[in-house]
Structures are given as structure tokens and as C-alpha cells.
Amino acid sequence: MEKVPKFNLESKETEQRFLDFVVGDRSNQTAEKFWNKIKHHNMNRIASNYWKPYESIISKEKASSNQSGNLYGRRI
């Protein structure tokens, strides 16, 4: 039987954390709910999957982009 790694919300090894989550559809309203839950954190850079509603809530200064300049490489 193959071992499945445990999912760790706070990994001290990589110093990556999941800040929060929202359950909902893929609308602008859901994106805004999510952003309102995490915007108080001190985030220097933000990366997310490409999801159109993020473009309206994440500043381009903080968003990571791929080589073509698209914001596809963002991860929140």
C-alpha cells in the first residue's frame, strides 16, 4: 500500500501557510469574500491559479506573473 503524505496547513520546513479559504462558486462575489478574509495579512507577493475575478481584487504590484506577463502564476 502506497503511503500518502499528510496535508499540513503550516509547514515549518517550507514556511508556506494557507491563510484561509471560502467555499463558493467562481464568481466575483466569492473572490471578494475570500480577499476580505485574507487582506489583513502582510503579503509581499501573491500567487494564484488563473481565475479572472482575482484580477479585480489583487494589485498588479503584488501579483506574480509568468514570463509572458500573464497573471497565471499567481497563488493566493
mmCIF file of N, CA and C in Angstrom:
data_model
loop_
_atom_site.group_PDB
_atom_site.id
_atom_site.type_symbol
_atom_site.label_atom_id
_atom_site.label_comp_id
_atom_site.label_asym_id
_atom_site.label_seq_id
_atom_site.Cartn_x
_atom_site.Cartn_y
_atom_site.Cartn_z
ATOM 1 N N MET A 1 0.844 -1.186 0.000
ATOM 2 C CA MET A 1 0.000 0.000 0.000
ATOM 3 C C MET A 1 0.889 1.250 0.000
ATOM 4 N N GLU A 2 0.587 2.171 -0.893
ATOM 5 C CA GLU A 2 1.376 3.393 -1.026
ATOM 6 C C GLU A 2 1.058 4.363 0.101
ATOM 7 N N LYS A 3 2.111 4.973 0.665
ATOM 8 C CA LYS A 3 1.905 5.970 1.722
ATOM 9 C C LYS A 3 1.496 7.297 1.088
ATOM 10 N N VAL A 4 0.496 7.923 1.646
ATOM 11 C CA VAL A 4 0.036 9.226 1.176
ATOM 12 C C VAL A 4 0.513 10.266 2.174
ATOM 13 N N PRO A 5 1.226 11.306 1.705
ATOM 14 C CA PRO A 5 1.706 12.314 2.648
ATOM 15 C C PRO A 5 0.553 13.039 3.332
ATOM 16 N N LYS A 6 0.758 13.371 4.592
ATOM 17 C CA LYS A 6 -0.263 14.121 5.326
ATOM 18 C C LYS A 6 -0.250 15.569 4.878
ATOM 19 N N PHE A 7 -1.412 16.162 4.842
ATOM 20 C CA PHE A 7 -1.559 17.556 4.453
ATOM 21 C C PHE A 7 -1.342 18.432 5.673
ATOM 22 N N ASN A 8 -0.368 19.294 5.628
ATOM 23 C CA ASN A 8 -0.020 20.145 6.755
ATOM 24 C C ASN A 8 -0.343 21.590 6.411
ATOM 25 N N LEU A 9 -1.215 22.218 7.174
ATOM 26 C CA LEU A 9 -1.580 23.612 6.885
ATOM 27 C C LEU A 9 -0.468 24.589 7.210
ATOM 28 N N GLU A 10 0.394 24.258 8.151
ATOM 29 C CA GLU A 10 1.538 25.117 8.454
ATOM 30 C C GLU A 10 2.793 24.282 8.412
ATOM 31 N N SER A 11 3.521 24.372 7.328
ATOM 32 C CA SER A 11 4.744 23.607 7.174
ATOM 33 C C SER A 11 5.924 24.473 7.587
ATOM 34 N N LYS A 12 6.586 24.093 8.651
ATOM 35 C CA LYS A 12 7.749 24.852 9.110
ATOM 36 C C LYS A 12 8.939 24.640 8.181
ATOM 37 N N GLU A 13 8.962 23.514 7.462
ATOM 38 C CA GLU A 13 10.064 23.233 6.560
ATOM 39 C C GLU A 13 10.072 24.181 5.371
ATOM 40 N N THR A 14 8.923 24.471 4.819
ATOM 41 C CA THR A 14 8.852 25.339 3.648
ATOM 42 C C THR A 14 8.411 26.754 4.005
ATOM 43 N N GLU A 15 7.957 26.941 5.218
ATOM 44 C CA GLU A 15 7.445 28.227 5.692
ATOM 45 C C GLU A 15 6.307 28.743 4.819
ATOM 46 N N GLN A 16 5.520 27.838 4.266
ATOM 47 C CA GLN A 16 4.339 28.212 3.498
ATOM 48 C C GLN A 16 3.128 27.960 4.361
ATOM 49 N N ARG A 17 2.162 28.864 4.295
ATOM 50 C CA ARG A 17 0.946 28.709 5.087
ATOM 51 C C ARG A 17 -0.265 28.933 4.212
ATOM 52 N N PHE A 18 -1.331 28.243 4.548
ATOM 53 C CA PHE A 18 -2.626 28.522 3.956
ATOM 54 C C PHE A 18 -3.303 29.506 4.893
ATOM 55 N N LEU A 19 -3.672 30.666 4.372
ATOM 56 C CA LEU A 19 -4.233 31.711 5.214
ATOM 57 C C LEU A 19 -5.696 31.486 5.542
ATOM 58 N N ASP A 20 -6.476 31.060 4.557
ATOM 59 C CA ASP A 20 -7.911 30.883 4.767
ATOM 60 C C ASP A 20 -8.509 30.290 3.502
ATOM 61 N N PHE A 21 -9.800 30.079 3.520
ATOM 62 C CA PHE A 21 -10.492 29.575 2.336
ATOM 63 C C PHE A 21 -11.939 30.024 2.379
ATOM 64 N N VAL A 22 -12.586 29.957 1.229
ATOM 65 C CA VAL A 22 -14.009 30.259 1.093
ATOM 66 C C VAL A 22 -14.600 29.190 0.188
ATOM 67 N N VAL A 23 -15.755 28.702 0.542
ATOM 68 C CA VAL A 23 -16.465 27.752 -0.304
ATOM 69 C C VAL A 23 -17.509 28.543 -1.085
ATOM 70 N N GLY A 24 -17.499 28.385 -2.401
ATOM 71 C CA GLY A 24 -18.467 29.106 -3.214
ATOM 72 C C GLY A 24 -18.262 28.818 -4.685
ATOM 73 N N ASP A 25 -18.969 29.558 -5.509
ATOM 74 C CA ASP A 25 -18.823 29.399 -6.950
ATOM 75 C C ASP A 25 -17.619 30.211 -7.429
ATOM 76 N N ARG A 26 -17.418 30.296 -8.705
ATOM 77 C CA ARG A 26 -16.253 31.001 -9.244
ATOM 78 C C ARG A 26 -16.612 32.426 -9.686
ATOM 79 N N SER A 27 -17.438 33.090 -8.899
ATOM 80 C CA SER A 27 -17.891 34.436 -9.238
ATOM 81 C C SER A 27 -17.006 35.503 -8.594
ATOM 82 N N ASN A 28 -17.219 36.748 -9.027
ATOM 83 C CA ASN A 28 -16.517 37.881 -8.408
ATOM 84 C C ASN A 28 -16.875 37.996 -6.934
ATOM 85 N N GLN A 29 -18.114 37.677 -6.606
ATOM 86 C CA GLN A 29 -18.573 37.771 -5.221
ATOM 87 C C GLN A 29 -17.794 36.810 -4.314
ATOM 88 N N THR A 30 -17.540 35.599 -4.771
ATOM 89 C CA THR A 30 -16.768 34.635 -3.996
ATOM 90 C C THR A 30 -15.326 35.106 -3.848
ATOM 91 N N ALA A 31 -14.748 35.647 -4.920
ATOM 92 C CA ALA A 31 -13.381 36.167 -4.862
ATOM 93 C C ALA A 31 -13.283 37.300 -3.846
ATOM 94 N N GLU A 32 -14.259 38.191 -3.829
ATOM 95 C CA GLU A 32 -14.262 39.293 -2.875
ATOM 96 C C GLU A 32 -14.380 38.796 -1.435
ATOM 97 N N LYS A 33 -15.217 37.791 -1.204
ATOM 98 C CA LYS A 33 -15.343 37.203 0.136
ATOM 99 C C LYS A 33 -13.995 36.673 0.605
ATOM 100 N N PHE A 34 -13.317 35.947 -0.292
ATOM 101 C CA PHE A 34 -12.017 35.383 0.037
ATOM 102 C C PHE A 34 -11.005 36.490 0.331
ATOM 103 N N TRP A 35 -10.945 37.488 -0.538
ATOM 104 C CA TRP A 35 -9.997 38.584 -0.356
ATOM 105 C C TRP A 35 -10.248 39.315 0.969
ATOM 106 N N ASN A 36 -11.493 39.525 1.325
ATOM 107 C CA ASN A 36 -11.816 40.208 2.584
ATOM 108 C C ASN A 36 -11.354 39.407 3.797
ATOM 109 N N LYS A 37 -11.259 38.083 3.664
ATOM 110 C CA LYS A 37 -10.796 37.250 4.772
ATOM 111 C C LYS A 37 -9.281 37.251 4.919
ATOM 112 N N ILE A 38 -8.539 37.520 3.830
ATOM 113 C CA ILE A 38 -7.076 37.416 3.915
ATOM 114 C C ILE A 38 -6.332 38.737 3.767
ATOM 115 N N LYS A 39 -6.988 39.803 3.375
ATOM 116 C CA LYS A 39 -6.275 41.047 3.032
ATOM 117 C C LYS A 39 -5.552 41.695 4.205
ATOM 118 N N HIS A 40 -5.900 41.352 5.423
ATOM 119 C CA HIS A 40 -5.232 41.949 6.582
ATOM 120 C C HIS A 40 -3.844 41.346 6.828
ATOM 121 N N HIS A 41 -3.522 40.218 6.180
ATOM 122 C CA HIS A 41 -2.205 39.611 6.335
ATOM 123 C C HIS A 41 -1.155 40.420 5.578
ATOM 124 N N ASN A 42 0.061 40.424 6.091
ATOM 125 C CA ASN A 42 1.165 41.117 5.424
ATOM 126 C C ASN A 42 1.687 40.208 4.308
ATOM 127 N N MET A 43 1.268 40.456 3.093
ATOM 128 C CA MET A 43 1.647 39.622 1.953
ATOM 129 C C MET A 43 2.469 40.454 0.985
ATOM 130 N N ASN A 44 3.741 40.106 0.840
ATOM 131 C CA ASN A 44 4.595 40.828 -0.103
ATOM 132 C C ASN A 44 4.316 40.440 -1.544
ATOM 133 N N ARG A 45 4.079 39.159 -1.776
ATOM 134 C CA ARG A 45 3.777 38.646 -3.101
ATOM 135 C C ARG A 45 2.577 37.717 -3.010
ATOM 136 N N ILE A 46 1.830 37.645 -4.070
ATOM 137 C CA ILE A 46 0.643 36.792 -4.114
ATOM 138 C C ILE A 46 0.700 35.974 -5.399
ATOM 139 N N ALA A 47 0.447 34.696 -5.274
ATOM 140 C CA ALA A 47 0.385 33.832 -6.449
ATOM 141 C C ALA A 47 -0.902 33.022 -6.384
ATOM 142 N N SER A 48 -1.533 32.808 -7.518
ATOM 143 C CA SER A 48 -2.786 32.045 -7.555
ATOM 144 C C SER A 48 -2.904 31.336 -8.880
ATOM 145 N N ASN A 49 -3.865 30.436 -8.964
ATOM 146 C CA ASN A 49 -4.195 29.901 -10.274
ATOM 147 C C ASN A 49 -4.869 31.032 -11.049
ATOM 148 N N TYR A 50 -4.902 30.931 -12.352
ATOM 149 C CA TYR A 50 -5.522 31.995 -13.127
ATOM 150 C C TYR A 50 -7.027 31.916 -12.972
ATOM 151 N N TRP A 51 -7.583 32.903 -12.350
ATOM 152 C CA TRP A 51 -9.019 32.991 -12.146
ATOM 153 C C TRP A 51 -9.394 34.438 -12.357
ATOM 154 N N LYS A 52 -10.136 34.733 -13.362
ATOM 155 C CA LYS A 52 -10.443 36.095 -13.796
ATOM 156 C C LYS A 52 -10.844 37.036 -12.652
ATOM 157 N N PRO A 53 -11.703 36.638 -11.706
ATOM 158 C CA PRO A 53 -12.090 37.563 -10.645
ATOM 159 C C PRO A 53 -10.921 38.078 -9.786
ATOM 160 N N TYR A 54 -9.803 37.326 -9.717
ATOM 161 C CA TYR A 54 -8.659 37.803 -8.930
ATOM 162 C C TYR A 54 -8.088 39.095 -9.497
ATOM 163 N N GLU A 55 -8.178 39.264 -10.811
ATOM 164 C CA GLU A 55 -7.610 40.461 -11.425
ATOM 165 C C GLU A 55 -8.194 41.744 -10.859
ATOM 166 N N SER A 56 -9.433 41.693 -10.414
ATOM 167 C CA SER A 56 -10.070 42.904 -9.898
ATOM 168 C C SER A 56 -9.766 43.161 -8.418
ATOM 169 N N ILE A 57 -9.222 42.165 -7.707
ATOM 170 C CA ILE A 57 -9.004 42.355 -6.267
ATOM 171 C C ILE A 57 -7.537 42.311 -5.845
ATOM 172 N N ILE A 58 -6.659 41.791 -6.695
ATOM 173 C CA ILE A 58 -5.236 41.707 -6.345
ATOM 174 C C ILE A 58 -4.473 42.750 -7.136
ATOM 175 N N SER A 59 -3.717 43.580 -6.437
ATOM 176 C CA SER A 59 -2.964 44.625 -7.130
ATOM 177 C C SER A 59 -1.877 43.992 -7.997
ATOM 178 N N LYS A 60 -1.625 44.586 -9.143
ATOM 179 C CA LYS A 60 -0.614 44.054 -10.058
ATOM 180 C C LYS A 60 0.780 44.145 -9.456
ATOM 181 N N GLU A 61 1.001 45.059 -8.515
ATOM 182 C CA GLU A 61 2.306 45.188 -7.866
ATOM 183 C C GLU A 61 2.625 43.963 -7.018
ATOM 184 N N LYS A 62 1.600 43.359 -6.421
ATOM 185 C CA LYS A 62 1.812 42.199 -5.555
ATOM 186 C C LYS A 62 1.681 40.874 -6.283
ATOM 187 N N ALA A 63 1.060 40.879 -7.449
ATOM 188 C CA ALA A 63 0.805 39.629 -8.171
ATOM 189 C C ALA A 63 2.063 39.150 -8.874
ATOM 190 N N SER A 64 2.327 37.870 -8.786
ATOM 191 C CA SER A 64 3.419 37.260 -9.537
ATOM 192 C C SER A 64 2.906 36.962 -10.935
ATOM 193 N N SER A 65 3.780 37.025 -11.915
ATOM 194 C CA SER A 65 3.345 36.705 -13.275
ATOM 195 C C SER A 65 4.345 35.766 -13.932
ATOM 196 N N ASN A 66 3.906 35.122 -14.997
ATOM 197 C CA ASN A 66 4.810 34.246 -15.727
ATOM 198 C C ASN A 66 5.609 35.077 -16.720
ATOM 199 N N GLN A 67 6.443 34.445 -17.530
ATOM 200 C CA GLN A 67 7.327 35.164 -18.444
ATOM 201 C C GLN A 67 6.580 36.007 -19.469
ATOM 202 N N SER A 68 5.390 35.596 -19.852
ATOM 203 C CA SER A 68 4.632 36.363 -20.839
ATOM 204 C C SER A 68 3.925 37.563 -20.218
ATOM 205 N N GLY A 69 4.042 37.695 -18.879
ATOM 206 C CA GLY A 69 3.403 38.819 -18.217
ATOM 207 C C GLY A 69 2.002 38.541 -17.749
ATOM 208 N N ASN A 70 1.470 37.360 -18.092
ATOM 209 C CA ASN A 70 0.133 36.997 -17.628
ATOM 210 C C ASN A 70 0.167 36.698 -16.143
ATOM 211 N N LEU A 71 -0.941 36.845 -15.495
ATOM 212 C CA LEU A 71 -1.013 36.603 -14.062
ATOM 213 C C LEU A 71 -1.402 35.169 -13.745
ATOM 214 N N TYR A 72 -1.128 34.269 -14.653
ATOM 215 C CA TYR A 72 -1.487 32.861 -14.474
ATOM 216 C C TYR A 72 -0.743 32.242 -13.301
ATOM 217 N N GLY A 73 0.406 32.736 -12.984
ATOM 218 C CA GLY A 73 1.226 32.113 -11.955
ATOM 219 C C GLY A 73 0.896 32.544 -10.550
ATOM 220 N N ARG A 74 -0.162 33.298 -10.369
ATOM 221 C CA ARG A 74 -0.490 33.772 -9.026
ATOM 222 C C ARG A 74 -1.001 32.641 -8.155
ATOM 223 N N ARG A 75 -0.655 32.668 -6.932
ATOM 224 C CA ARG A 75 -1.219 31.723 -5.962
ATOM 225 C C ARG A 75 -1.528 32.532 -4.717
ATOM 226 N N ILE A 76 -2.744 32.483 -4.292
ATOM 227 C CA ILE A 76 -3.134 33.198 -3.079
ATOM 228 C C ILE A 76 -2.945 32.261 -1.924
#
